[in-house]
mmCIF file of C-alpha atoms in Angstrom:
data_model
loop_
_atom_site.group_PDB
_atom_site.id
_atom_site.type_symbol
_atom_site.label_atom_id
_atom_site.label_comp_id
_atom_site.label_asym_id
_atom_site.label_seq_id
_atom_site.Cartn_x
_atom_site.Cartn_y
_atom_site.Cartn_z
ATOM 1 C CA UNK D 1 46.839 4.198 60.738
ATOM 2 C CA UNK D 2 46.585 0.586 58.642
ATOM 3 C CA UNK D 3 43.575 1.524 56.649
ATOM 4 C CA UNK D 4 42.793 -1.396 55.335
ATOM 5 C CA UNK D 5 43.651 -3.443 58.729
ATOM 6 C CA UNK D 6 41.694 -1.353 61.049
ATOM 7 C CA UNK D 7 41.092 2.413 60.727
ATOM 8 C CA UNK D 8 39.497 4.545 62.770
ATOM 9 C CA UNK D 9 37.147 6.786 64.384
ATOM 10 C CA UNK D 10 36.532 7.765 68.179
ATOM 11 C CA UNK D 11 34.088 8.118 70.886
ATOM 12 C CA UNK D 12 30.822 9.045 72.630
ATOM 13 C CA UNK D 13 29.833 11.124 75.194
ATOM 14 C CA UNK D 14 27.934 10.227 78.268
ATOM 15 C CA UNK D 15 24.357 11.086 78.578
ATOM 16 C CA UNK D 16 23.507 13.133 81.787
ATOM 17 C CA UNK D 17 27.400 13.768 82.777
ATOM 18 C CA UNK D 18 26.862 16.800 85.066
ATOM 19 C CA UNK D 19 25.576 13.443 88.131
ATOM 20 C CA UNK D 20 27.300 11.308 87.475
ATOM 21 C CA UNK D 21 29.532 9.930 90.433
ATOM 22 C CA UNK D 22 32.874 8.153 90.364
ATOM 23 C CA UNK D 23 34.478 7.192 86.826
ATOM 24 C CA UNK D 24 32.876 6.141 83.654
ATOM 25 C CA UNK D 25 33.717 3.222 82.370
ATOM 26 C CA UNK D 26 31.068 2.522 79.589
ATOM 27 C CA UNK D 27 29.070 3.170 76.652
ATOM 28 C CA UNK D 28 26.513 5.740 77.491
ATOM 29 C CA UNK D 29 23.463 7.091 74.469
ATOM 30 C CA UNK D 30 25.718 10.846 73.322
ATOM 31 C CA UNK D 31 23.971 14.277 75.469
ATOM 32 C CA UNK D 32 25.423 16.002 71.628
ATOM 33 C CA UNK D 33 27.934 14.642 68.413
ATOM 34 C CA UNK D 34 31.707 14.667 68.773
ATOM 35 C CA UNK D 35 33.767 15.862 65.950
ATOM 36 C CA UNK D 36 36.794 14.600 66.425
ATOM 37 C CA UNK D 37 39.764 14.708 63.184
ATOM 38 C CA UNK D 38 41.502 11.461 61.718
ATOM 39 C CA UNK D 39 45.126 11.633 60.442
ATOM 40 C CA UNK D 40 46.235 8.338 59.819
ATOM 41 C CA UNK D 41 49.407 8.226 57.101
ATOM 42 C CA UNK D 42 50.764 4.761 56.099
ATOM 43 C CA UNK D 43 53.231 3.472 53.770
ATOM 44 C CA UNK D 44 52.994 -0.137 52.134
ATOM 45 C CA UNK D 45 57.240 -0.973 50.304
ATOM 46 C CA UNK D 46 57.216 -3.719 47.493
ATOM 47 C CA UNK D 47 60.338 -5.627 46.970
ATOM 48 C CA UNK D 48 60.260 -5.607 42.965
ATOM 49 C CA UNK D 49 62.953 -7.093 40.135
ATOM 50 C CA UNK D 50 63.219 -4.115 39.188
ATOM 51 C CA UNK D 51 63.777 -2.378 42.318
ATOM 52 C CA UNK D 52 62.054 -0.880 46.087
ATOM 53 C CA UNK D 53 58.032 0.807 44.926
ATOM 54 C CA UNK D 54 56.725 2.902 47.679
ATOM 55 C CA UNK D 55 52.263 2.710 48.361
ATOM 56 C CA UNK D 56 51.967 5.872 50.741
ATOM 57 C CA UNK D 57 48.521 6.545 51.969
ATOM 58 C CA UNK D 58 47.100 9.268 53.528
ATOM 59 C CA UNK D 59 43.299 10.113 55.032
ATOM 60 C CA UNK D 60 42.505 13.294 56.659
ATOM 61 C CA UNK D 61 39.008 13.354 57.671
ATOM 62 C CA UNK D 62 36.870 15.012 60.754
ATOM 63 C CA UNK D 63 33.678 12.907 61.441
ATOM 64 C CA UNK D 64 31.059 13.560 63.768
ATOM 65 C CA UNK D 65 29.411 10.569 65.606
ATOM 66 C CA UNK D 66 25.730 9.969 67.372
ATOM 67 C CA UNK D 67 25.896 7.254 70.078
ATOM 68 C CA UNK D 68 22.010 6.096 70.006
ATOM 69 C CA UNK D 69 20.035 3.614 72.432
ATOM 70 C CA UNK D 70 21.537 0.035 73.306
ATOM 71 C CA UNK D 71 19.645 -2.477 71.505
ATOM 72 C CA UNK D 72 20.660 -6.110 72.822
ATOM 73 C CA UNK D 73 24.181 -6.399 72.633
ATOM 74 C CA UNK D 74 25.101 -3.184 70.875
ATOM 75 C CA UNK D 75 24.576 0.172 70.730
ATOM 76 C CA UNK D 76 22.887 1.982 67.440
ATOM 77 C CA UNK D 77 25.506 4.882 66.088
ATOM 78 C CA UNK D 78 25.582 7.109 63.436
ATOM 79 C CA UNK D 79 28.555 9.588 61.625
ATOM 80 C CA UNK D 80 29.041 11.136 58.704
ATOM 81 C CA UNK D 81 32.074 13.117 57.216
ATOM 82 C CA UNK D 82 32.732 16.418 58.099
ATOM 83 C CA UNK D 83 35.729 16.860 55.828
ATOM 84 C CA UNK D 84 37.597 13.771 53.780
ATOM 85 C CA UNK D 85 41.139 14.239 51.945
ATOM 86 C CA UNK D 86 42.964 10.674 50.498
ATOM 87 C CA UNK D 87 46.174 9.850 49.006
ATOM 88 C CA UNK D 88 46.059 7.375 47.738
ATOM 89 C CA UNK D 89 48.943 6.008 45.329
ATOM 90 C CA UNK D 90 52.189 4.395 44.503
ATOM 91 C CA UNK D 91 55.870 7.069 43.751
ATOM 92 C CA UNK D 92 54.551 7.926 39.889
ATOM 93 C CA UNK D 93 50.687 7.569 40.552
ATOM 94 C CA UNK D 94 49.698 9.292 43.823
ATOM 95 C CA UNK D 95 46.190 10.726 43.513
ATOM 96 C CA UNK D 96 43.975 13.147 45.756
ATOM 97 C CA UNK D 97 40.322 11.492 46.220
ATOM 98 C CA UNK D 98 37.754 14.114 48.570
ATOM 99 C CA UNK D 99 34.182 12.704 49.932
ATOM 100 C CA UNK D 100 32.764 14.966 47.179
ATOM 101 C CA UNK D 101 28.706 14.065 47.590
ATOM 102 C CA UNK D 102 29.104 11.614 50.652
ATOM 103 C CA UNK D 103 30.034 14.150 52.724
ATOM 104 C CA UNK D 104 27.223 15.124 55.577
ATOM 105 C CA UNK D 105 25.755 11.414 54.359
ATOM 106 C CA UNK D 106 24.311 9.214 57.304
ATOM 107 C CA UNK D 107 26.684 5.695 58.005
ATOM 108 C CA UNK D 108 24.770 3.673 60.604
ATOM 109 C CA UNK D 109 25.765 0.343 62.859
ATOM 110 C CA UNK D 110 26.100 -0.524 65.562
ATOM 111 C CA UNK D 111 28.498 -0.071 69.054
ATOM 112 C CA UNK D 112 29.728 -3.352 70.048
ATOM 113 C CA UNK D 113 30.970 -4.027 73.522
ATOM 114 C CA UNK D 114 34.972 -4.018 72.507
ATOM 115 C CA UNK D 115 33.900 -0.611 70.854
ATOM 116 C CA UNK D 116 33.403 -2.159 67.404
ATOM 117 C CA UNK D 117 31.518 -0.562 64.854
ATOM 118 C CA UNK D 118 29.717 -2.445 62.002
ATOM 119 C CA UNK D 119 28.186 -0.604 59.074
ATOM 120 C CA UNK D 120 25.243 -1.457 58.193
ATOM 121 C CA UNK D 121 24.032 1.059 55.910
ATOM 122 C CA UNK D 122 26.002 3.477 53.868
ATOM 123 C CA UNK D 123 25.683 5.948 51.245
ATOM 124 C CA UNK D 124 26.329 6.123 47.456
ATOM 125 C CA UNK D 125 30.129 7.245 46.994
ATOM 126 C CA UNK D 126 32.053 7.726 43.923
ATOM 127 C CA UNK D 127 32.826 5.245 42.309
ATOM 128 C CA UNK D 128 37.152 6.638 42.766
ATOM 129 C CA UNK D 129 37.093 6.895 45.687
ATOM 130 C CA UNK D 130 35.452 3.978 46.066
ATOM 131 C CA UNK D 131 38.245 1.897 44.116
ATOM 132 C CA UNK D 132 40.718 2.934 46.265
ATOM 133 C CA UNK D 133 39.153 2.576 50.205
ATOM 134 C CA UNK D 134 36.063 2.047 52.065
ATOM 135 C CA UNK D 135 35.101 5.057 53.781
ATOM 136 C CA UNK D 136 33.095 2.409 56.232
ATOM 137 C CA UNK D 137 36.535 1.184 57.458
ATOM 138 C CA UNK D 138 37.694 4.424 59.065
ATOM 139 C CA UNK D 139 34.523 3.417 61.510
ATOM 140 C CA UNK D 140 35.354 -0.362 61.983
ATOM 141 C CA UNK D 141 37.489 0.298 65.574
ATOM 142 C CA UNK D 142 36.902 4.084 66.140
ATOM 143 C CA UNK D 143 36.065 3.499 70.141
ATOM 144 C CA UNK D 144 38.842 2.547 73.066
ATOM 145 C CA UNK D 145 38.801 -0.686 73.927
ATOM 146 C CA UNK D 146 36.799 -0.118 77.938
ATOM 147 C CA UNK D 147 36.776 -2.955 81.010
ATOM 148 C CA UNK D 148 34.023 -5.282 81.355
ATOM 149 C CA UNK D 149 31.685 -3.960 82.062
ATOM 150 C CA UNK D 150 32.821 -0.978 83.268
ATOM 151 C CA UNK D 151 35.612 -2.580 85.739
ATOM 152 C CA UNK D 152 38.076 0.031 86.789
ATOM 153 C CA UNK D 153 40.114 -2.561 88.758
ATOM 154 C CA UNK D 154 40.217 -4.610 86.198
ATOM 155 C CA UNK D 155 43.967 -5.326 85.275
ATOM 156 C CA UNK D 156 43.885 -6.429 81.223
ATOM 157 C CA UNK D 157 41.099 -7.679 79.549
ATOM 158 C CA UNK D 158 41.192 -9.377 75.946
ATOM 159 C CA UNK D 159 40.422 -7.090 72.542
ATOM 160 C CA UNK D 160 40.237 -8.867 69.581
ATOM 161 C CA UNK D 161 38.207 -7.352 66.730
ATOM 162 C CA UNK D 162 38.121 -9.183 62.863
ATOM 163 C CA UNK D 163 36.570 -7.721 59.432
ATOM 164 C CA UNK D 164 36.483 -7.148 55.742
ATOM 165 C CA UNK D 165 37.269 -3.978 53.629
ATOM 166 C CA UNK D 166 36.304 -4.332 49.236
ATOM 167 C CA UNK D 167 37.602 -1.529 47.336
ATOM 168 C CA UNK D 168 39.245 -3.082 44.242
ATOM 169 C CA UNK D 169 40.563 -5.127 46.324
ATOM 170 C CA UNK D 170 39.020 -7.803 48.913
ATOM 171 C CA UNK D 171 40.502 -7.900 52.217
ATOM 172 C CA UNK D 172 40.843 -9.563 55.352
ATOM 173 C CA UNK D 173 41.600 -7.771 58.438
ATOM 174 C CA UNK D 174 41.771 -9.086 61.830
ATOM 175 C CA UNK D 175 43.669 -8.000 65.601
ATOM 176 C CA UNK D 176 44.525 -10.034 68.857
ATOM 177 C CA UNK D 177 45.909 -8.449 72.336
ATOM 178 C CA UNK D 178 44.503 -7.075 75.443
ATOM 179 C CA UNK D 179 44.033 -4.037 77.083
ATOM 180 C CA UNK D 180 44.661 -2.142 80.077
ATOM 181 C CA UNK D 181 45.191 0.572 82.568
ATOM 182 C CA UNK D 182 48.751 2.885 82.449
ATOM 183 C CA UNK D 183 48.338 5.824 84.141
ATOM 184 C CA UNK D 184 46.334 8.935 83.998
ATOM 185 C CA UNK D 185 47.581 12.420 81.521
ATOM 186 C CA UNK D 186 47.116 15.289 81.113
ATOM 187 C CA UNK D 187 45.868 15.181 77.164
ATOM 188 C CA UNK D 188 44.752 18.147 74.957
ATOM 189 C CA UNK D 189 44.950 19.979 78.355
ATOM 190 C CA UNK D 190 42.060 17.673 79.665
ATOM 191 C CA UNK D 191 42.510 14.844 82.535
ATOM 192 C CA UNK D 192 42.532 11.480 80.950
ATOM 193 C CA UNK D 193 43.397 8.034 81.642
ATOM 194 C CA UNK D 194 45.067 6.403 80.065
ATOM 195 C CA UNK D 195 44.580 3.146 78.335
ATOM 196 C CA UNK D 196 47.519 1.005 75.961
ATOM 197 C CA UNK D 197 46.388 -2.073 73.457
ATOM 198 C CA UNK D 198 49.473 -3.933 72.175
ATOM 199 C CA UNK D 199 49.051 -7.293 69.421
ATOM 200 C CA UNK D 200 49.373 -8.523 66.709
ATOM 201 C CA UNK D 201 47.737 -8.423 63.367
ATOM 202 C CA UNK D 202 47.354 -9.989 60.473
ATOM 203 C CA UNK D 203 45.459 -8.891 56.503
ATOM 204 C CA UNK D 204 45.189 -10.805 53.971
ATOM 205 C CA UNK D 205 43.309 -9.734 50.389
ATOM 206 C CA UNK D 206 43.476 -10.200 46.665
ATOM 207 C CA UNK D 207 41.480 -8.320 43.570
ATOM 208 C CA UNK D 208 42.517 -6.322 40.972
ATOM 209 C CA UNK D 209 43.900 -2.615 41.993
ATOM 210 C CA UNK D 210 44.098 0.204 39.623
ATOM 211 C CA UNK D 211 47.474 -0.354 37.648
ATOM 212 C CA UNK D 212 48.278 -3.738 38.830
ATOM 213 C CA UNK D 213 49.333 -5.527 35.764
ATOM 214 C CA UNK D 214 47.489 -8.977 37.218
ATOM 215 C CA UNK D 215 45.669 -10.450 39.916
ATOM 216 C CA UNK D 216 46.721 -10.025 42.839
ATOM 217 C CA UNK D 217 47.595 -11.568 46.599
ATOM 218 C CA UNK D 218 48.886 -10.791 49.699
ATOM 219 C CA UNK D 219 49.251 -12.189 53.507
ATOM 220 C CA UNK D 220 50.813 -10.051 56.218
ATOM 221 C CA UNK D 221 51.512 -10.131 60.078
ATOM 222 C CA UNK D 222 52.486 -7.917 62.313
ATOM 223 C CA UNK D 223 52.159 -6.125 65.433
ATOM 224 C CA UNK D 224 50.219 -2.367 66.383
ATOM 225 C CA UNK D 225 49.960 -1.112 69.568
ATOM 226 C CA UNK D 226 47.869 2.198 70.429
ATOM 227 C CA UNK D 227 47.378 4.376 73.283
ATOM 228 C CA UNK D 228 43.943 5.899 73.891
ATOM 229 C CA UNK D 229 43.040 8.687 76.185
ATOM 230 C CA UNK D 230 39.473 8.605 78.002
ATOM 231 C CA UNK D 231 37.878 11.207 80.236
ATOM 232 C CA UNK D 232 36.516 9.210 83.182
ATOM 233 C CA UNK D 233 34.728 12.329 84.838
ATOM 234 C CA UNK D 234 32.693 12.686 80.991
ATOM 235 C CA UNK D 235 32.216 9.389 79.316
ATOM 236 C CA UNK D 236 34.447 10.911 75.984
ATOM 237 C CA UNK D 237 37.277 9.559 74.034
ATOM 238 C CA UNK D 238 40.062 12.062 73.328
ATOM 239 C CA UNK D 239 42.081 10.759 71.511
ATOM 240 C CA UNK D 240 43.787 8.058 70.512
ATOM 241 C CA UNK D 241 47.838 7.018 68.710
ATOM 242 C CA UNK D 242 48.384 4.295 67.058
ATOM 243 C CA UNK D 243 51.211 2.380 64.958
ATOM 244 C CA UNK D 244 52.026 -0.924 63.549
ATOM 245 C CA UNK D 245 54.386 -2.461 61.858
ATOM 246 C CA UNK D 246 54.123 -5.906 59.207
ATOM 247 C CA UNK D 247 55.373 -8.032 56.877
ATOM 248 C CA UNK D 248 54.847 -10.279 54.705
ATOM 249 C CA UNK D 249 54.727 -11.683 50.244
ATOM 250 C CA UNK D 250 52.406 -10.239 47.780
ATOM 251 C CA UNK D 251 52.516 -12.738 44.670
ATOM 252 C CA UNK D 252 51.140 -12.175 41.185
ATOM 253 C CA UNK D 253 49.944 -15.805 40.164
ATOM 254 C CA UNK D 254 49.826 -15.065 36.397
ATOM 255 C CA UNK D 255 54.010 -14.130 36.405
ATOM 256 C CA UNK D 256 54.209 -16.833 38.843
ATOM 257 C CA UNK D 257 56.146 -14.498 40.982
ATOM 258 C CA UNK D 258 56.153 -13.938 45.083
ATOM 259 C CA UNK D 259 57.425 -10.106 46.576
ATOM 260 C CA UNK D 260 57.902 -9.085 50.515
ATOM 261 C CA UNK D 261 56.577 -6.542 51.101
ATOM 262 C CA UNK D 262 56.210 -4.280 54.500
ATOM 263 C CA UNK D 263 54.395 -1.996 56.199
ATOM 264 C CA UNK D 264 54.635 1.008 58.620
ATOM 265 C CA UNK D 265 51.775 2.861 59.522
ATOM 266 C CA UNK D 266 50.442 5.374 62.417
ATOM 267 C CA UNK D 267 47.286 7.477 62.875
ATOM 268 C CA UNK D 268 46.339 9.684 65.272
ATOM 269 C CA UNK D 269 42.118 11.116 66.399
ATOM 270 C CA UNK D 270 41.428 13.507 68.208
ATOM 271 C CA UNK D 271 38.644 15.421 69.581
ATOM 272 C CA UNK D 272 38.182 19.104 68.408
ATOM 273 C CA UNK D 273 35.481 21.576 69.365
#
């Protein structure tokens, strides 16, 4: 969902969870790496003088994530793509991109208490892939926002993220919302606690995307909702389901033209064996 806003990965395991007492609502070092499948789809509509144009993007990936020891204020993390397929482009120029030589090579960074993964070390990627997407951004807010200090009695708590994505454009994204517990359910056959995050999204950027008649600038704002599914007995995120929508303007300074734009996106993250 909204790959240039918020991208996705998910989850951690609890080391020694078999001996844990009571629910677990904090990140712990992984006992073993977890594999998550990500399905991310978005549609960006630009209302041009010649008619509506759609830019439809899809990402299907399997990511393997390992959460390490805690440093001063974050956990060390590493992750790699087991598979990565991206379909990107407009109605007339859709292209299929793959992870290629990047598959299996580690991204390294840190995991904050907000559930935000910041990548500090990334493998070299094919230039064509780098123009269309920022693979590191898929890890950005992969993990769910757990209550501060693991307090399961918390009614709600702030959930805020911000990041910059670098492709053919430089895009700044932010999310400002709150998270809360929303009951219990069964997710993929396992008992889970639901955590819902709702808030506002903003995105702005500029650059020279392939096929554009010149430099473009855009600003958008809207809303997003994510339902996370957490196994409180093992300390593992089982999955998440997200949706987002936003509206704004796209400017072509060289042509003195401004066009309305709108965005819709959806994403599902699921723990796979």
